[in-house]
Tab-separated table of C-alpha atoms in Angstrom:
chain	number	residue	atom	x	y	z
A	246	MET	CA	49.399	-89.854	40.294
A	247	ASN	CA	51.568	-89.064	37.280
A	248	ASN	CA	54.963	-88.903	39.003
A	249	GLY	CA	57.718	-91.148	37.718
A	250	TYR	CA	61.085	-91.909	39.290
A	251	SER	CA	64.527	-92.584	37.870
A	252	GLU	CA	67.580	-93.890	39.660
A	253	LEU	CA	70.766	-94.001	37.577
A	254	THR	CA	73.978	-95.603	38.827
A	255	VAL	CA	77.298	-95.576	36.991
A	256	THR	CA	78.846	-99.067	37.047
A	257	ARG	CA	82.434	-100.217	36.696
A	258	GLU	CA	81.605	-101.990	33.422
A	259	GLU	CA	81.418	-98.697	31.485
A	260	GLY	CA	77.672	-98.600	31.771
A	261	VAL	CA	74.744	-97.037	33.600
A	262	GLN	CA	72.133	-99.013	35.497
A	263	TYR	CA	68.783	-97.219	35.114
A	264	ASP	CA	65.873	-98.147	37.391
A	265	LEU	CA	62.712	-96.486	36.108
A	266	PHE	CA	59.225	-96.347	37.631
A	267	ILE	CA	56.241	-95.200	35.572
A	268	PRO	CA	52.664	-94.930	36.966
A	269	GLU	CA	50.230	-97.389	35.474
A	270	LEU	CA	47.860	-94.644	34.333
A	271	SER	CA	50.573	-93.139	32.158
A	272	LEU	CA	51.079	-96.444	30.346
A	273	SER	CA	47.464	-96.883	29.225
A	274	ARG	CA	48.632	-97.284	25.611
A	275	PHE	CA	49.681	-100.820	26.582
A	276	ASP	CA	46.357	-101.642	28.269
A	277	THR	CA	45.131	-103.836	25.420
A	278	ASN	CA	41.866	-104.970	27.044
A	279	GLY	CA	40.964	-101.480	28.287
A	280	ASP	CA	40.258	-102.502	31.871
A	281	GLY	CA	42.359	-99.695	33.331
A	282	SER	CA	45.050	-102.009	34.641
A	283	LEU	CA	48.182	-103.546	33.200
A	284	SER	CA	48.588	-107.270	33.734
A	285	SER	CA	51.839	-109.201	33.601
A	286	GLN	CA	50.502	-110.944	30.481
A	287	GLU	CA	49.948	-107.597	28.746
A	288	LEU	CA	53.479	-106.528	29.583
A	289	GLU	CA	55.058	-109.776	28.417
A	290	GLY	CA	53.016	-109.817	25.221
A	291	GLN	CA	54.210	-106.345	24.250
A	292	THR	CA	57.828	-106.549	25.289
A	293	GLY	CA	59.073	-105.509	21.848
A	294	GLN	CA	56.786	-102.469	21.620
A	295	ILE	CA	57.591	-101.412	25.184
A	296	MET	CA	61.326	-101.742	24.569
A	297	ARG	CA	61.132	-99.527	21.460
A	298	TYR	CA	58.962	-97.011	23.299
A	299	LEU	CA	61.478	-96.714	26.139
A	300	GLN	CA	64.452	-96.620	23.779
A	301	ASP	CA	62.896	-93.778	21.790
A	302	GLY	CA	61.779	-91.898	24.893
A	303	ILE	CA	64.919	-92.071	27.035
A	304	ARG	CA	68.359	-91.630	25.525
A	305	LEU	CA	71.645	-91.468	27.379
A	306	GLN	CA	74.415	-89.805	25.414
A	307	GLN	CA	78.155	-89.611	25.896
A	308	ASN	CA	80.219	-87.377	23.613
A	309	MET	CA	77.025	-86.609	21.642
A	310	GLU	CA	76.582	-90.318	20.792
A	311	ASP	CA	73.739	-92.511	22.018
A	312	MET	CA	74.781	-95.172	24.487
A	313	GLY	CA	73.670	-98.747	23.935
A	314	PHE	CA	70.220	-99.584	25.321
A	315	HIS	CA	69.083	-102.821	26.994
A	316	LEU	CA	65.767	-103.661	28.676
A	317	GLN	CA	66.758	-106.133	31.373
A	318	SER	CA	63.382	-106.700	33.038
A	319	MET	CA	60.043	-105.134	33.958
A	320	ASN	CA	57.545	-105.913	36.662
A	321	LYS	CA	54.391	-104.551	38.294
A	322	ASN	CA	55.161	-102.429	41.338
A	323	VAL	CA	53.667	-99.900	43.748
A	324	LYS	CA	55.468	-96.698	44.750
A	325	GLU	CA	54.019	-94.351	47.364
A	326	SER	CA	50.662	-96.127	46.998
A	327	VAL	CA	50.608	-95.537	43.220
A	328	PRO	CA	50.486	-98.694	41.070
A	329	GLY	CA	52.916	-98.748	38.199
A	330	VAL	CA	55.650	-100.619	36.382
A	331	SER	CA	59.333	-100.787	37.300
A	332	PHE	CA	61.769	-101.136	34.403
A	333	GLN	CA	65.379	-102.191	34.775
A	334	LEU	CA	67.366	-100.614	31.928
A	335	TYR	CA	71.061	-100.751	31.199
A	336	TYR	CA	73.002	-98.344	29.005
A	337	THR	CA	76.459	-99.247	27.739
A	338	SER	CA	79.359	-97.210	26.392
A	339	SER	CA	82.505	-98.143	24.501
A	340	GLN	CA	84.411	-95.629	26.646
A	341	PRO	CA	84.742	-95.062	30.386
A	342	ILE	CA	81.801	-93.093	31.769
A	343	ILE	CA	83.043	-89.567	32.513
A	344	GLY	CA	79.588	-88.023	32.394
A	345	PHE	CA	76.474	-88.397	30.321
A	346	THR	CA	73.459	-86.448	29.133
A	347	ILE	CA	69.930	-87.716	29.719
A	348	GLN	CA	67.380	-86.897	27.015
A	349	TYR	CA	64.037	-87.682	28.663
A	350	ASN	CA	61.055	-87.403	26.292
A	351	LEU	CA	58.856	-90.142	27.683
A	352	LEU	CA	55.054	-89.569	27.886
A	353	PHE	CA	55.050	-85.774	27.480
A	354	ASP	CA	53.887	-85.599	23.872
A	355	ASP	CA	51.714	-88.674	23.520
A	356	SER	CA	50.277	-89.694	26.863
A	357	ASP	CA	50.748	-87.353	29.786
A	358	PRO	CA	51.836	-83.711	29.311
A	359	ASN	CA	51.760	-83.207	33.105
A	360	HIS	CA	54.111	-86.099	33.763
A	361	LEU	CA	57.009	-85.439	36.166
A	362	ASN	CA	60.020	-87.666	36.625
A	363	PHE	CA	62.246	-87.283	39.671
A	364	ALA	CA	65.771	-88.457	38.852
A	365	ILE	CA	68.725	-89.314	41.074
A	366	MET	CA	72.153	-89.988	39.564
A	367	ALA	CA	75.041	-91.636	41.408
A	368	ASP	CA	78.674	-92.343	40.615
A	369	GLY	CA	80.318	-93.691	43.737
A	370	ASN	CA	79.882	-91.008	46.386
A	371	ASP	CA	78.869	-88.357	43.842
A	372	LEU	CA	75.123	-87.720	43.835
A	373	ASP	CA	73.002	-85.402	41.722
A	374	GLN	CA	69.302	-84.959	41.123
A	375	THR	CA	66.870	-83.232	38.771
A	376	VAL	CA	63.216	-83.215	37.766
A	377	PHE	CA	62.113	-83.788	34.177
A	378	ASP	CA	58.927	-82.202	32.898
A	379	ALA	CA	57.555	-81.117	29.524
A	380	SER	CA	59.698	-77.968	29.585
A	381	HIS	CA	62.876	-79.548	30.967
A	382	ARG	CA	63.791	-82.708	29.082
A	383	SER	CA	67.577	-82.728	29.123
A	384	TYR	CA	70.110	-82.939	31.936
A	385	HIS	CA	73.855	-83.460	32.043
A	386	PHE	CA	75.483	-85.425	34.848
A	387	GLU	CA	79.211	-85.199	35.449
A	388	SER	CA	81.039	-86.982	38.232
A	389	SER	CA	83.448	-84.640	40.009
A	390	HIS	CA	86.190	-87.264	40.070
A	391	SER	CA	85.597	-88.898	36.734
A	392	ALA	CA	88.059	-87.044	34.511
A	393	SER	CA	91.188	-84.914	34.699
A	394	LEU	CA	91.386	-81.371	33.347
A	395	GLY	CA	93.416	-82.479	30.339
A	396	THR	CA	91.017	-85.296	29.456
A	397	THR	CA	88.005	-83.023	29.804
A	398	LEU	CA	89.466	-80.218	27.673
A	399	TRP	CA	90.487	-82.612	24.903
A	400	ARG	CA	87.022	-84.139	24.964
A	401	TYR	CA	85.291	-80.776	24.541
A	402	PHE	CA	87.803	-79.668	21.896
A	403	THR	CA	86.985	-82.748	19.796
A	404	LEU	CA	83.275	-82.228	20.443
A	405	GLY	CA	83.609	-78.728	18.980
A	406	ILE	CA	85.267	-80.147	15.865
A	407	GLU	CA	82.594	-82.826	15.521
A	408	HIS	CA	79.739	-80.372	15.968
A	409	PHE	CA	80.982	-78.031	13.249
A	410	ALA	CA	81.892	-80.882	10.897
A	411	THR	CA	78.444	-82.474	11.246
A	412	GLY	CA	76.489	-79.207	11.471
A	413	TYR	CA	75.554	-78.967	7.813
A	414	ASP	CA	73.717	-75.680	8.278
A	415	HIS	CA	76.884	-73.995	9.602
A	416	LEU	CA	78.948	-75.550	6.808
A	417	LEU	CA	76.575	-74.336	4.102
A	418	PHE	CA	76.458	-70.870	5.646
A	419	LEU	CA	80.249	-70.541	5.613
A	420	LEU	CA	80.456	-71.945	2.082
A	421	SER	CA	77.820	-69.461	0.878
A	422	LEU	CA	79.846	-66.624	2.375
A	423	LEU	CA	83.124	-67.682	0.810
A	424	VAL	CA	82.120	-68.511	-2.781
A	425	ILE	CA	82.101	-64.806	-3.705
A	426	ALA	CA	85.532	-64.097	-2.146
A	427	ASP	CA	88.022	-62.831	-4.725
A	428	SER	CA	91.192	-62.724	-2.607
A	429	TYR	CA	92.782	-64.182	0.498
A	430	LYS	CA	92.370	-60.791	2.181
A	431	ARG	CA	88.600	-60.981	1.656
A	432	ILE	CA	88.580	-64.530	2.997
A	433	VAL	CA	90.398	-63.463	6.161
A	434	GLN	CA	87.924	-60.606	6.691
A	435	ILE	CA	84.896	-62.886	6.351
A	436	VAL	CA	86.262	-65.691	8.505
A	437	THR	CA	87.444	-63.263	11.190
A	438	ALA	CA	84.032	-61.577	11.355
A	439	PHE	CA	82.286	-64.952	11.681
A	440	THR	CA	84.754	-66.178	14.314
A	441	ILE	CA	84.469	-63.106	16.546
A	442	ALA	CA	80.677	-62.963	16.289
A	443	HIS	CA	79.868	-66.579	17.041
A	444	SER	CA	82.480	-66.743	19.807
A	445	VAL	CA	80.818	-63.796	21.578
A	446	THR	CA	77.302	-65.203	21.548
A	447	LEU	CA	78.460	-68.754	22.251
A	448	LEU	CA	80.143	-67.577	25.442
A	449	LEU	CA	77.335	-65.219	26.507
A	450	THR	CA	74.603	-67.792	25.856
A	451	ALA	CA	76.446	-70.638	27.567
A	452	LEU	CA	77.088	-68.402	30.588
A	453	GLY	CA	73.378	-67.529	30.795
A	454	TYR	CA	73.531	-63.864	29.746
A	455	ILE	CA	71.507	-64.571	26.569
A	456	ASN	CA	68.399	-66.720	26.698
A	457	VAL	CA	66.538	-67.242	23.423
A	458	ASN	CA	64.150	-70.058	22.512
A	459	PRO	CA	66.307	-72.588	20.605
A	460	VAL	CA	63.490	-73.204	18.123
A	461	TRP	CA	63.698	-69.593	16.966
A	462	VAL	CA	67.486	-69.665	16.942
A	463	GLU	CA	67.485	-72.677	14.619
A	464	ALA	CA	64.877	-71.031	12.397
A	465	ALA	CA	66.936	-67.825	12.300
A	466	ILE	CA	70.016	-69.820	11.268
A	467	ALA	CA	68.063	-71.182	8.302
A	468	LEU	CA	67.056	-67.619	7.392
A	469	THR	CA	70.687	-66.437	7.447
A	470	ILE	CA	71.673	-69.206	5.046
A	471	GLY	CA	68.767	-68.430	2.726
A	472	TYR	CA	69.504	-64.709	2.703
A	473	VAL	CA	73.179	-65.156	1.819
A	474	ALA	CA	72.275	-67.634	-0.934
A	475	ILE	CA	69.769	-65.192	-2.453
A	476	GLU	CA	72.251	-62.320	-2.233
A	477	ASN	CA	74.813	-64.440	-4.090
A	478	ILE	CA	72.309	-64.846	-6.926
A	479	VAL	CA	70.815	-61.353	-7.270
A	480	SER	CA	73.524	-58.942	-6.122
A	481	PRO	CA	76.666	-58.239	-8.160
A	482	LYS	CA	78.320	-56.412	-5.235
A	483	HIS	CA	79.078	-57.699	-1.760
A	484	SER	CA	80.772	-54.730	-0.113
A	485	LEU	CA	78.932	-55.325	3.172
A	486	ARG	CA	79.648	-59.062	3.322
A	487	SER	CA	81.940	-58.777	6.367
A	488	LEU	CA	79.347	-56.788	8.348
A	489	LEU	CA	76.618	-59.208	7.284
A	490	THR	CA	78.805	-62.117	8.317
A	491	PHE	CA	79.324	-60.592	11.767
A	492	LEU	CA	75.602	-60.001	12.355
A	493	PHE	CA	74.590	-63.450	11.162
A	494	GLY	CA	77.508	-64.996	13.053
A	495	LEU	CA	75.906	-63.788	16.282
A	496	VAL	CA	72.917	-66.009	15.516
A	497	HIS	CA	75.082	-69.029	14.707
A	498	GLY	CA	76.925	-68.609	18.000
A	499	MET	CA	73.640	-69.076	19.859
A	500	GLY	CA	73.122	-72.226	17.809
A	501	PHE	CA	76.518	-73.558	18.886
A	502	ALA	CA	75.564	-72.798	22.492
A	503	GLY	CA	72.299	-74.690	22.077
A	504	ALA	CA	74.169	-77.794	20.962
A	505	LEU	CA	76.598	-77.388	23.843
A	506	GLY	CA	73.648	-77.074	26.237
A	507	GLU	CA	72.423	-80.501	25.127
A	508	ILE	CA	75.865	-81.988	25.742
A	509	GLY	CA	76.305	-80.254	29.080
A	510	LEU	CA	79.359	-78.681	30.700
A	511	PRO	CA	81.128	-80.075	33.791
A	512	ALA	CA	80.702	-77.794	36.796
A	513	ASN	CA	84.320	-78.207	37.904
A	514	TYR	CA	85.749	-77.242	34.479
A	515	PHE	CA	82.895	-75.100	33.177
A	516	VAL	CA	84.691	-72.108	31.621
A	517	SER	CA	87.738	-74.038	30.405
A	518	SER	CA	85.529	-76.670	28.744
A	519	LEU	CA	83.482	-73.915	27.109
A	520	VAL	CA	86.662	-72.329	25.708
A	521	ALA	CA	87.911	-75.745	24.535
A	522	PHE	CA	84.637	-76.416	22.702
A	523	ASN	CA	84.860	-73.051	20.958
A	524	ALA	CA	88.480	-73.745	20.024
A	525	GLY	CA	87.357	-77.008	18.441
A	526	VAL	CA	84.762	-75.153	16.374
A	527	GLU	CA	87.443	-72.689	15.225
A	528	ALA	CA	89.844	-75.501	14.330
A	529	ALA	CA	87.216	-77.259	12.199
A	530	GLN	CA	86.339	-73.971	10.517
A	531	LEU	CA	90.002	-73.284	9.736
A	532	ILE	CA	90.461	-76.749	8.245
A	533	LEU	CA	87.452	-76.181	5.980
A	534	VAL	CA	88.734	-72.794	4.788
A	535	ILE	CA	92.253	-74.062	4.102
A	536	THR	CA	90.820	-77.008	2.179
A	537	ILE	CA	88.304	-75.274	-0.093
A	538	MET	CA	89.613	-71.760	-0.660
A	539	PRO	CA	92.479	-72.558	-3.078
A	540	MET	CA	89.931	-74.400	-5.205
A	541	ILE	CA	87.433	-71.530	-5.099
A	542	LEU	CA	90.036	-68.921	-6.019
A	543	TRP	CA	91.258	-71.130	-8.875
A	544	LEU	CA	87.712	-71.636	-10.193
A	545	ARG	CA	87.017	-67.882	-10.127
A	546	ASN	CA	89.236	-67.474	-13.181
A	547	LYS	CA	87.427	-70.156	-15.139
A	548	ALA	CA	84.571	-69.596	-17.553
A	549	GLY	CA	81.187	-70.422	-16.080
A	550	TYR	CA	82.129	-69.776	-12.460
A	551	LYS	CA	79.249	-67.333	-12.085
A	552	SER	CA	76.867	-70.066	-13.210
A	553	ILE	CA	78.357	-72.409	-10.624
A	554	VAL	CA	77.829	-69.800	-7.884
A	555	VAL	CA	74.228	-69.138	-8.966
A	556	GLY	CA	73.359	-72.818	-9.295
A	557	GLY	CA	75.020	-73.781	-6.027
A	558	SER	CA	73.420	-70.874	-4.185
A	559	ALA	CA	69.998	-71.854	-5.553
A	560	VAL	CA	70.421	-75.375	-4.160
A	561	ILE	CA	71.564	-73.989	-0.803
A	562	GLY	CA	68.603	-71.572	-0.772
A	563	VAL	CA	66.137	-74.418	-1.315
A	564	GLN	CA	67.749	-76.402	1.500
A	565	ALA	CA	67.565	-73.349	3.768
A	566	LEU	CA	63.869	-72.948	3.005
A	567	TRP	CA	63.294	-76.609	3.852
A	568	TRP	CA	65.102	-76.189	7.176
A	569	LEU	CA	63.064	-73.075	7.949
A	570	LEU	CA	59.753	-74.827	7.329
A	571	GLU	CA	60.907	-77.874	9.262
A	572	ARG	CA	62.201	-75.935	12.266
A	573	THR	CA	59.092	-73.773	12.551
A	574	GLY	CA	56.862	-76.853	12.447
A	575	VAL	CA	55.231	-76.077	9.105
A	576	ILE	CA	56.322	-79.483	7.850
A	577	GLY	CA	57.065	-82.567	9.913
């Protein structure tokens, strides 16, 4: 009685046609007169609310960006003797569809925690299927003929750059590590330790050898940032900074893998795409280091640099605490 169905078809117009069926019982929030049934008038009168509800609950992403959403039509329907509503959705992309990730969060948290949605995806003769439930809300579809090796590797390389450049927690962590560096040799030691550590756990997690709840990984990342910020303030010596960087880098690698899991990896280029993503992360990291380190080493010889380090670390520590409380659900 609470089973939904999704049928997604890649079109030639750089879009995805999405036919969705939801049981009537699961849509009781739109039953304005409380009679246990949805009328066509109730649907038409709440088109705006329904459209926003579907747009928030089902996102299709390509290259980590949401595709455009359109509600084409909706109508009462019956599927396997269960009354419900069929929705015709259309998702658009500015680029050719070479795969997409479905983020399905409809009904689980507000209406029907036992909801199941059976999904079929098609791109020409390529077919795939999955089942969404409260514990499995994301799935990546990749057509086997949709992209060449070169195109796929470049795509995942740029995704790695984008993820590091927009992952403010990773940026703040690396910045906190480097502000106490007093030489290029020390910088190389810190960056090398971080690179080796996060590359190891990124690969092991993506390949399925490490399986940790992503909520705790994200919380642990916030803790690593907070710890380094506090150490910058209270400790005059940082002789173990490289070892600390390596240990904490292992945690950040699992975070990179979590982001990659949301994007998805193509089955036909799985390992090579994984390596390309990691190379993108390394490239973005190198660009950051080359950009900021001459400035940091120059500032170290200026009066008041210690105050800058303490003040900046205090701000980073507060942000880390906020992320920790947010990621553990203490605050919304």
